[in-house]
Coordinates of C-alpha atoms in Angstrom, one line a residue:
X1 CA 0.0 0.0 0.0
X2 CA 2.8 2.4 0.9
X3 CA 4.6 1.6 -2.3
X4 CA 1.5 2.2 -4.4
X5 CA 1.0 5.6 -2.7
X6 CA 4.6 6.6 -3.4
X7 CA 4.3 5.6 -7.0
X8 CA 1.1 7.6 -7.4
X9 CA 2.8 10.7 -5.9
X10 CA 5.8 10.5 -8.1
X11 CA 5.7 12.9 -11.1
X12 CA 5.7 11.4 -14.6
X13 CA 8.6 11.6 -17.0
X14 CA 7.0 14.4 -19.0
X15 CA 6.5 16.4 -15.8
X16 CA 10.1 16.1 -14.8
X17 CA 11.2 17.1 -18.3
X18 CA 9.0 20.2 -18.2
X19 CA 10.1 21.3 -14.8
X20 CA 13.8 21.0 -15.4
X21 CA 13.9 22.0 -19.0
X22 CA 15.0 18.6 -20.2
X23 CA 13.9 17.8 -23.8
X24 CA 12.7 14.3 -24.3
X25 CA 13.0 13.1 -28.0
X26 CA 9.8 11.8 -29.5
X27 CA 9.8 8.6 -31.4
X28 CA 10.4 9.3 -35.0
X29 CA 8.6 7.1 -37.4
X30 CA 6.1 7.0 -40.3
X31 CA 3.1 9.2 -39.7
X32 CA -0.1 8.9 -41.7
X33 CA -0.9 11.9 -43.9
X34 CA -4.4 13.6 -43.4
X35 CA -7.1 11.9 -45.5
X36 CA -8.6 13.7 -48.5
X37 CA -11.8 11.7 -48.0
X38 CA -12.5 12.6 -44.4
X39 CA -14.2 15.9 -45.3
X40 CA -16.6 14.0 -47.7
X41 CA -17.5 11.4 -45.0
X42 CA -18.1 14.2 -42.4
X43 CA -20.3 16.0 -44.9
X44 CA -22.3 12.9 -45.5
X45 CA -22.6 12.2 -41.8
X46 CA -23.8 15.7 -41.1
X47 CA -26.3 15.5 -44.0
X48 CA -27.7 12.2 -42.6
X49 CA -28.1 13.7 -39.1
X50 CA -29.8 16.8 -40.5
X51 CA -32.2 15.1 -42.9
X52 CA -32.7 11.4 -42.0
X53 CA -31.7 10.7 -38.4
X54 CA -34.8 12.3 -36.7
X55 CA -37.1 11.9 -39.6
X56 CA -40.4 10.0 -38.9
X57 CA -41.0 7.5 -41.7
X58 CA -43.6 5.3 -40.1
X59 CA -46.2 6.6 -42.6
X60 CA -44.0 5.6 -45.6
X61 CA -44.4 1.8 -45.5
X62 CA -43.5 1.3 -49.2
X63 CA -40.5 3.6 -49.0
X64 CA -41.5 5.6 -52.0
X65 CA -40.2 9.0 -53.0
X66 CA -40.6 11.9 -50.5
X67 CA -42.5 14.8 -52.4
X68 CA -41.3 17.4 -49.8
X69 CA -37.6 16.6 -50.4
X70 CA -38.1 16.8 -54.2
X71 CA -39.9 20.1 -53.8
X72 CA -37.1 21.6 -51.7
X73 CA -34.5 20.5 -54.2
X74 CA -36.4 21.8 -57.2
X75 CA -37.2 25.0 -55.4
X76 CA -33.5 25.7 -55.2
X77 CA -33.0 25.0 -58.9
X78 CA -35.9 27.2 -59.9
X79 CA -34.5 30.0 -57.7
X80 CA -31.1 29.8 -59.4
X81 CA -32.7 29.9 -62.9
X82 CA -34.9 32.9 -61.9
X83 CA -31.9 34.7 -60.4
X84 CA -30.0 34.4 -63.7
X85 CA -33.0 35.8 -65.6
X86 CA -33.4 38.6 -63.2
X87 CA -29.7 39.5 -63.4
X88 CA -30.0 39.7 -67.2
X89 CA -33.0 42.0 -67.0
X90 CA -31.3 44.2 -64.5
X91 CA -28.2 44.4 -66.7
X92 CA -30.3 45.5 -69.7
X93 CA -32.0 48.2 -67.6
X94 CA -28.6 49.4 -66.4
X95 CA -27.4 49.6 -70.0
X96 CA -30.5 51.6 -70.9
X97 CA -30.0 54.0 -68.1
X98 CA -26.3 54.5 -69.1
X99 CA -27.4 55.1 -72.7
X100 CA -29.9 57.7 -71.5
X101 CA -27.4 59.5 -69.2
X102 CA -24.1 59.2 -71.2
X103 CA -25.5 58.7 -74.7
X104 CA -23.1 55.9 -75.4
X105 CA -22.9 52.2 -74.7
X106 CA -20.5 51.1 -72.0
X107 CA -18.4 48.1 -71.9
X108 CA -17.0 48.4 -75.4
X109 CA -13.6 46.7 -75.7
X110 CA -10.9 49.3 -76.4
X111 CA -8.6 48.6 -79.3
X112 CA -5.0 49.2 -78.4
X113 CA -1.6 47.7 -78.5
X114 CA -2.1 45.4 -75.6
X115 CA -4.6 43.3 -77.4
X116 CA -2.3 43.0 -80.4
X117 CA 0.5 42.0 -78.1
X118 CA -1.7 39.3 -76.5
X119 CA -2.6 37.9 -79.8
X120 CA 1.1 37.7 -80.8
X121 CA 2.1 36.0 -77.5
X122 CA -0.8 33.5 -77.9
X123 CA 0.3 32.7 -81.5
X124 CA 3.9 32.2 -80.3
X125 CA 2.8 29.6 -77.7
X126 CA 3.9 26.1 -78.9
X127 CA 1.5 23.3 -78.6
X128 CA 3.0 20.1 -76.9
X129 CA 3.9 17.3 -79.3
X130 CA 1.3 14.7 -78.0
X131 CA -1.5 17.3 -77.5
X132 CA -1.5 18.4 -81.1
X133 CA -4.5 16.9 -82.9
X134 CA -3.1 15.1 -86.0
X135 CA -6.6 13.8 -86.9
X136 CA -8.9 16.8 -86.7
X137 CA -11.1 15.7 -89.6
X138 CA -11.9 12.2 -88.2
X139 CA -14.5 11.1 -85.8
X140 CA -13.9 9.1 -82.6
X141 CA -15.9 6.2 -84.0
X142 CA -13.6 5.9 -87.1
X143 CA -10.4 6.1 -84.8
X144 CA -11.9 3.4 -82.6
X145 CA -12.6 1.2 -85.5
X146 CA -9.1 1.6 -86.9
X147 CA -7.5 0.8 -83.5
X148 CA -9.6 -2.4 -83.3
X149 CA -8.7 -3.5 -86.8
X150 CA -5.0 -2.9 -86.2
X151 CA -5.2 -5.0 -83.0
X152 CA -4.3 -2.1 -80.7
X153 CA -7.6 -2.0 -78.9
X154 CA -8.5 -5.5 -77.7
X155 CA -11.3 -7.1 -75.6
X156 CA -10.3 -7.7 -72.0
X157 CA -11.0 -11.1 -70.5
X158 CA -13.7 -11.3 -67.9
X159 CA -11.6 -11.8 -64.8
X160 CA -12.6 -10.5 -61.3
X161 CA -10.0 -9.4 -58.8
X162 CA -11.4 -12.0 -56.4
X163 CA -10.3 -14.7 -58.9
X164 CA -6.7 -13.8 -58.0
X165 CA -6.6 -16.2 -55.1
X166 CA -4.0 -15.7 -52.3
X167 CA -3.7 -15.5 -48.5
X168 CA -2.0 -12.9 -46.2
X169 CA 1.5 -13.6 -44.9
X170 CA 0.9 -14.6 -41.3
X171 CA 4.6 -14.9 -40.6
X172 CA 5.5 -11.3 -41.7
X173 CA 5.7 -9.9 -38.1
X174 CA 7.7 -12.9 -36.9
X175 CA 10.3 -12.5 -39.7
X176 CA 10.6 -8.7 -39.0
X177 CA 11.4 -9.4 -35.4
X178 CA 14.6 -11.3 -36.5
X179 CA 15.5 -8.5 -39.0
X180 CA 14.3 -10.4 -42.1
X181 CA 12.1 -8.4 -44.4
X182 CA 9.4 -10.7 -45.9
X183 CA 8.2 -10.7 -49.5
X184 CA 4.7 -9.2 -50.0
X185 CA 1.9 -11.7 -50.0
X186 CA -0.6 -12.2 -52.8
X187 CA -3.3 -10.6 -50.7
X188 CA -1.1 -7.5 -50.4
X189 CA -0.7 -7.5 -54.2
X190 CA -4.5 -7.7 -54.6
X191 CA -5.0 -4.8 -52.2
X192 CA -2.4 -2.6 -54.0
X193 CA -4.1 -3.3 -57.4
X194 CA -7.4 -2.1 -55.9
X195 CA -5.8 1.0 -54.4
X196 CA -3.7 2.1 -57.4
X197 CA -5.7 0.7 -60.3
X198 CA -9.3 -0.1 -59.7
X199 CA -10.5 2.6 -57.3
X200 CA -9.0 5.6 -59.2
X201 CA -10.2 4.3 -62.6
X202 CA -13.7 3.3 -61.3
X203 CA -14.5 6.5 -59.5
X204 CA -14.0 10.0 -60.7
X205 CA -14.2 11.3 -57.1
X206 CA -11.4 9.0 -55.9
X207 CA -9.4 9.8 -59.0
X208 CA -9.5 13.5 -58.1
X209 CA -8.9 13.2 -54.4
X210 CA -6.3 10.4 -54.3
X211 CA -2.6 10.9 -55.3
X212 CA -2.3 10.9 -59.1
X213 CA -0.8 7.7 -60.5
X214 CA -0.3 7.7 -64.3
X215 CA 1.8 4.6 -64.7
X216 CA 1.9 1.3 -62.8
X217 CA 4.5 -1.5 -63.2
X218 CA 3.8 -5.2 -62.3
X219 CA 7.1 -7.0 -62.0
X220 CA 7.6 -10.7 -61.1
X221 CA 8.6 -14.1 -62.4
X222 CA 6.6 -15.7 -65.2
X223 CA 3.3 -17.2 -64.2
X224 CA 2.5 -15.1 -61.1
X225 CA -0.6 -13.6 -62.7
X226 CA 0.6 -10.2 -64.0
X227 CA -1.5 -10.3 -67.2
X228 CA -4.5 -11.6 -65.2
X229 CA -4.3 -8.6 -63.0
X230 CA -4.4 -6.3 -66.0
X231 CA -7.6 -7.9 -67.3
X232 CA -9.0 -7.8 -63.7
X233 CA -8.5 -4.0 -63.6
X234 CA -10.4 -3.7 -66.9
X235 CA -13.2 -6.0 -65.8
X236 CA -13.8 -4.4 -62.4
X237 CA -13.8 -0.8 -63.9
X238 CA -15.3 -1.5 -67.4
X239 CA -12.2 0.0 -69.0
X240 CA -11.0 -0.2 -72.5
X241 CA -7.7 -2.1 -73.0
X242 CA -5.1 -0.9 -75.4
X243 CA -2.2 -3.3 -76.2
X244 CA 1.0 -1.4 -77.0
X245 CA 3.4 -4.2 -76.4
X246 CA 6.5 -4.3 -78.7
X247 CA 5.4 -7.6 -80.2
X248 CA 1.9 -6.2 -81.0
X249 CA 3.0 -2.9 -82.6
X250 CA 5.8 -4.5 -84.6
X251 CA 5.5 -3.5 -88.3
X252 CA 2.5 -1.2 -87.6
X253 CA 2.7 2.6 -88.2
X254 CA 6.4 2.7 -89.3
X255 CA 8.3 5.9 -89.0
X256 CA 8.4 8.6 -86.3
X257 CA 5.5 10.6 -87.6
X258 CA 3.2 7.5 -88.0
X259 CA 4.2 6.3 -84.5
X260 CA 3.3 9.7 -83.0
X261 CA 0.0 9.6 -84.8
X262 CA -0.7 6.1 -83.4
X263 CA -0.1 7.3 -79.9
X264 CA -2.1 10.4 -80.4
X265 CA -5.0 8.3 -81.7
X266 CA -4.7 6.0 -78.6
X267 CA -4.6 9.0 -76.3
X268 CA -7.6 10.7 -78.1
X269 CA -9.8 7.5 -77.9
X270 CA -8.7 6.7 -74.3
X271 CA -9.6 10.1 -73.1
X272 CA -12.9 10.2 -74.9
X273 CA -14.0 6.7 -73.7
X274 CA -12.8 6.8 -70.1
X275 CA -11.8 4.8 -68.1
X276 CA -9.0 3.2 -70.2
X277 CA -5.9 1.0 -69.6
X278 CA -2.8 1.1 -71.8
X279 CA -0.9 -2.1 -71.4
X280 CA 2.7 -2.7 -72.4
X281 CA 3.8 -6.4 -72.0
X282 CA 7.5 -7.1 -71.6
X283 CA 8.0 -3.5 -71.1
X284 CA 11.7 -3.9 -70.2
X285 CA 12.4 -4.3 -73.9
X286 CA 11.6 -0.7 -74.5
X287 CA 14.3 0.5 -72.0
X288 CA 16.7 -2.4 -72.6
X289 CA 20.4 -1.7 -72.5
X290 CA 21.2 -3.9 -75.5
X291 CA 18.6 -5.3 -77.9
X292 CA 19.2 -9.0 -78.9
X293 CA 19.7 -9.7 -82.6
X294 CA 16.6 -11.9 -82.7
X295 CA 14.4 -9.0 -81.6
X296 CA 15.9 -6.3 -83.9
X297 CA 13.0 -6.8 -86.4
X298 CA 10.3 -5.9 -83.9
X299 CA 12.1 -2.6 -82.9
X300 CA 11.2 -2.8 -79.2
X301 CA 12.8 0.6 -78.4
X302 CA 10.4 2.6 -80.6
X303 CA 8.5 3.9 -77.7
X304 CA 11.5 4.8 -75.5
X305 CA 11.6 8.6 -76.2
X306 CA 7.9 9.2 -76.9
X307 CA 6.4 7.3 -73.9
X308 CA 7.3 10.1 -71.4
X309 CA 5.6 12.6 -73.6
X310 CA 2.6 10.3 -73.7
X311 CA 2.4 10.4 -69.9
X312 CA 2.9 14.1 -69.8
X313 CA -0.1 14.6 -72.1
X314 CA -2.3 12.8 -69.5
X315 CA -4.0 15.4 -67.3
X316 CA -5.1 15.0 -63.7
X317 CA -8.8 14.6 -64.7
X318 CA -8.1 11.8 -67.2
X319 CA -8.9 8.3 -66.0
X320 CA -6.2 6.7 -68.1
X321 CA -3.7 4.3 -66.6
X322 CA -0.5 2.9 -68.2
X323 CA 0.2 -0.6 -66.9
X324 CA 3.5 -2.3 -67.7
X325 CA 4.3 -6.0 -67.1
X326 CA 7.8 -7.5 -67.0
X327 CA 9.5 -10.8 -66.2
X328 CA 13.0 -9.4 -66.3
X329 CA 13.1 -5.7 -65.1
X330 CA 16.8 -6.0 -64.3
X331 CA 17.5 -6.0 -68.1
X332 CA 16.3 -2.4 -68.5
X333 CA 18.0 0.9 -67.9
X334 CA 16.9 1.6 -64.3
X335 CA 16.9 5.4 -64.5
X336 CA 14.7 5.6 -67.6
X337 CA 12.5 2.8 -66.3
X338 CA 11.7 4.4 -63.0
X339 CA 11.2 7.8 -64.7
X340 CA 8.1 6.3 -66.5
X341 CA 6.8 3.9 -63.9
X342 CA 6.2 5.9 -60.7
X343 CA 4.6 2.9 -58.8
X344 CA 6.1 -0.6 -58.8
X345 CA 4.4 -3.7 -57.5
X346 CA 6.7 -6.6 -57.0
X347 CA 4.7 -9.9 -57.3
X348 CA 6.4 -12.9 -55.6
X349 CA 5.8 -16.5 -56.0
X350 CA 3.1 -17.8 -53.6
X351 CA 3.9 -18.8 -50.0
X352 CA 2.5 -22.0 -48.3
X353 CA -0.8 -20.5 -47.3
X354 CA -1.5 -19.1 -50.7
X355 CA -0.4 -22.5 -52.4
X356 CA -2.8 -24.4 -50.0
X357 CA -5.7 -22.2 -51.1
X358 CA -4.7 -22.3 -54.7
X359 CA -4.5 -26.1 -55.0
X360 CA -7.9 -26.4 -53.5
X361 CA -9.5 -23.7 -55.5
X362 CA -8.2 -24.7 -58.9
X363 CA -8.9 -28.5 -58.4
X364 CA -12.6 -27.7 -57.5
X365 CA -12.9 -25.1 -60.3
X366 CA -11.7 -27.6 -62.8
X367 CA -14.3 -30.2 -61.8
X368 CA -12.3 -32.3 -59.4
X369 CA -13.2 -33.6 -56.0
X370 CA -11.1 -33.5 -52.9
X371 CA -11.2 -36.7 -50.8
X372 CA -9.0 -38.3 -48.1
X373 CA -6.7 -39.8 -50.9
X374 CA -5.7 -36.2 -51.9
X375 CA -3.4 -34.5 -49.4
X376 CA -3.6 -30.8 -50.2
X377 CA -1.1 -29.9 -47.4
X378 CA 1.4 -32.2 -49.0
X379 CA 0.9 -30.6 -52.4
X380 CA 1.3 -27.1 -50.9
X381 CA 4.7 -28.2 -49.4
X382 CA 6.0 -30.0 -52.5
X383 CA 5.1 -27.0 -54.8
X384 CA 7.4 -24.6 -53.0
X385 CA 9.0 -22.4 -55.6
X386 CA 6.3 -22.9 -58.2
X387 CA 4.0 -20.2 -59.4
X388 CA 0.3 -20.0 -59.9
X389 CA 0.7 -20.7 -63.6
X390 CA 2.6 -23.9 -62.8
X391 CA -0.1 -25.1 -60.5
X392 CA -2.8 -24.3 -63.1
X393 CA -0.9 -26.2 -65.8
X394 CA -0.4 -29.2 -63.5
X395 CA -4.1 -29.4 -62.6
X396 CA -5.2 -29.0 -66.2
X397 CA -2.8 -31.8 -67.3
X398 CA -4.2 -34.2 -64.8
X399 CA -7.9 -33.3 -65.0
X400 CA -8.7 -34.3 -68.6
X401 CA -12.2 -35.2 -69.7
X402 CA -11.4 -38.9 -69.4
X403 CA -10.0 -38.5 -65.9
X404 CA -13.1 -36.6 -64.8
X405 CA -15.3 -39.5 -65.9
X406 CA -13.2 -42.0 -63.9
X407 CA -13.3 -39.9 -60.7
X408 CA -16.4 -41.8 -59.3
X409 CA -14.5 -45.1 -59.1
X410 CA -11.0 -43.8 -58.9
X411 CA -10.5 -40.7 -56.7
X412 CA -7.8 -38.2 -57.2
X413 CA -4.4 -38.9 -55.5
X414 CA -1.5 -36.8 -54.6
X415 CA 0.9 -38.7 -56.9
X416 CA -0.9 -37.7 -60.0
X417 CA -0.3 -33.9 -59.4
X418 CA 3.3 -34.4 -58.2
X419 CA 4.2 -36.1 -61.4
X420 CA 2.7 -33.4 -63.6
X421 CA 4.3 -30.7 -61.5
X422 CA 7.8 -32.3 -61.6
X423 CA 7.9 -31.8 -65.4
X424 CA 8.1 -27.9 -65.0
X425 CA 10.9 -25.7 -63.9
X426 CA 10.3 -23.7 -60.6
X427 CA 11.4 -20.3 -59.7
X428 CA 14.8 -20.7 -58.0
X429 CA 16.1 -18.8 -55.0
X430 CA 18.7 -17.0 -57.1
X431 CA 16.0 -15.5 -59.4
X432 CA 14.0 -14.3 -56.4
X433 CA 17.1 -12.7 -54.9
X434 CA 17.7 -11.0 -58.2
X435 CA 14.3 -9.4 -58.1
X436 CA 14.9 -8.3 -54.5
X437 CA 18.2 -6.7 -55.3
X438 CA 16.7 -4.9 -58.3
X439 CA 13.8 -3.6 -56.3
X440 CA 16.2 -2.3 -53.6
X441 CA 17.8 -0.1 -56.2
X442 CA 14.6 1.6 -57.3
X443 CA 13.4 4.9 -55.7
X444 CA 10.6 3.1 -53.9
X445 CA 13.0 0.4 -52.6
X446 CA 15.5 3.0 -51.3
X447 CA 12.7 4.9 -49.6
X448 CA 11.5 1.7 -48.0
X449 CA 15.0 0.8 -46.7
X450 CA 15.4 4.3 -45.3
X451 CA 12.0 4.0 -43.5
X452 CA 13.0 0.6 -42.0
X453 CA 16.4 2.0 -40.9
X454 CA 14.7 4.9 -39.3
X455 CA 12.2 2.7 -37.4
X456 CA 15.0 0.4 -36.1
X457 CA 17.0 3.5 -34.9
X458 CA 13.9 4.8 -33.2
X459 CA 13.4 1.4 -31.5
X460 CA 16.9 1.3 -30.3
X461 CA 16.8 4.8 -29.0
X462 CA 13.5 4.0 -27.1
X463 CA 15.1 1.0 -25.5
X464 CA 18.1 3.0 -24.4
X465 CA 15.8 5.7 -22.8
X466 CA 14.0 2.9 -21.0

């Protein structure tokens, strides 16, 4: 009891520091920026409280329209229209009075040298290269038709974001405690695609309030679902999909002027029919350090100089997103690469939890049945290092039409899938480390390492003060 009373009477650390003028350092770490959507939510909450919270709706059993609310809204619109008409009438009367008093009309623009100078300066202003309309005499429908015929505007596959199956990394915090930074999980990738791709493209309000992202890069080994995520963005937002991959535009619109006209057509149609996604597959070839001889015919570096101008022509109000996918980002010139793609999402191979869910989901989706003879946990352990594409190929190779007919008398076994999986090459540890080393050199990777270093220093300083 005496000890408790003494502890209660002792001043706190903050009190001692204030009395004796000792400055105590605050923990430095990442602080969340103020939300741009908080004001909208507060406005909606206040509107609900003012209109609907205390409203008696017992009489409105069918929940029909409320005539009084409609009258109030329409009354404001009518007042605005009448106010404009009254202002026009008052201006006319004022002009008549001025004519009667002064004998001349007021408000005539005076001709002078300033207007001539303004015209000359306006004529001297140069229009940016990508904003110049090279097809002024053509309609949007004709441009749309030409892009479809040339294969630049393609139909997106119907893929939902929920079809990209993956679990959270439950061991992430445990690995961080032993100074090991874990790879992002597939659930993290799915969340980032929703934040940077789907929400800004699907909602004009979110696009205006959220930080502007013009270009997004999906990097990872072959088979992790990069192309699937591109189609998922288009499906969830109803966006048009333009394919500007080097292999797709090879031999089309030759020459610098024709290439500029092609990109101007894509930009014009994409802005007119928003939202739109411009996809560039194997985008590292555009910024490659040395082009292989086998790919010289496709001219993969055609878009290297004009792509930054294309992004510059995209304004803040345009719901157009450039998405690049790459299996080998380390082959590209890092400086030019990161100058175009401001956001980079590194997609790893799936971990155990994601593989367990994937095997179960794909087998059931392909028409198979899971019995006691099929050990999903064993398959998830044995498939360590394999991607989602490898697992899909293994399941499709086993579950043929004949095998599905035999399933009633011969259930699926683990050995069948292991044999099919062993015929494919996994993603080795060296390749994964190469991706990690490349990402650490990017601006986002460097910022992440600085943030981690700052948090560890803050933690050590806190322990010392304790």
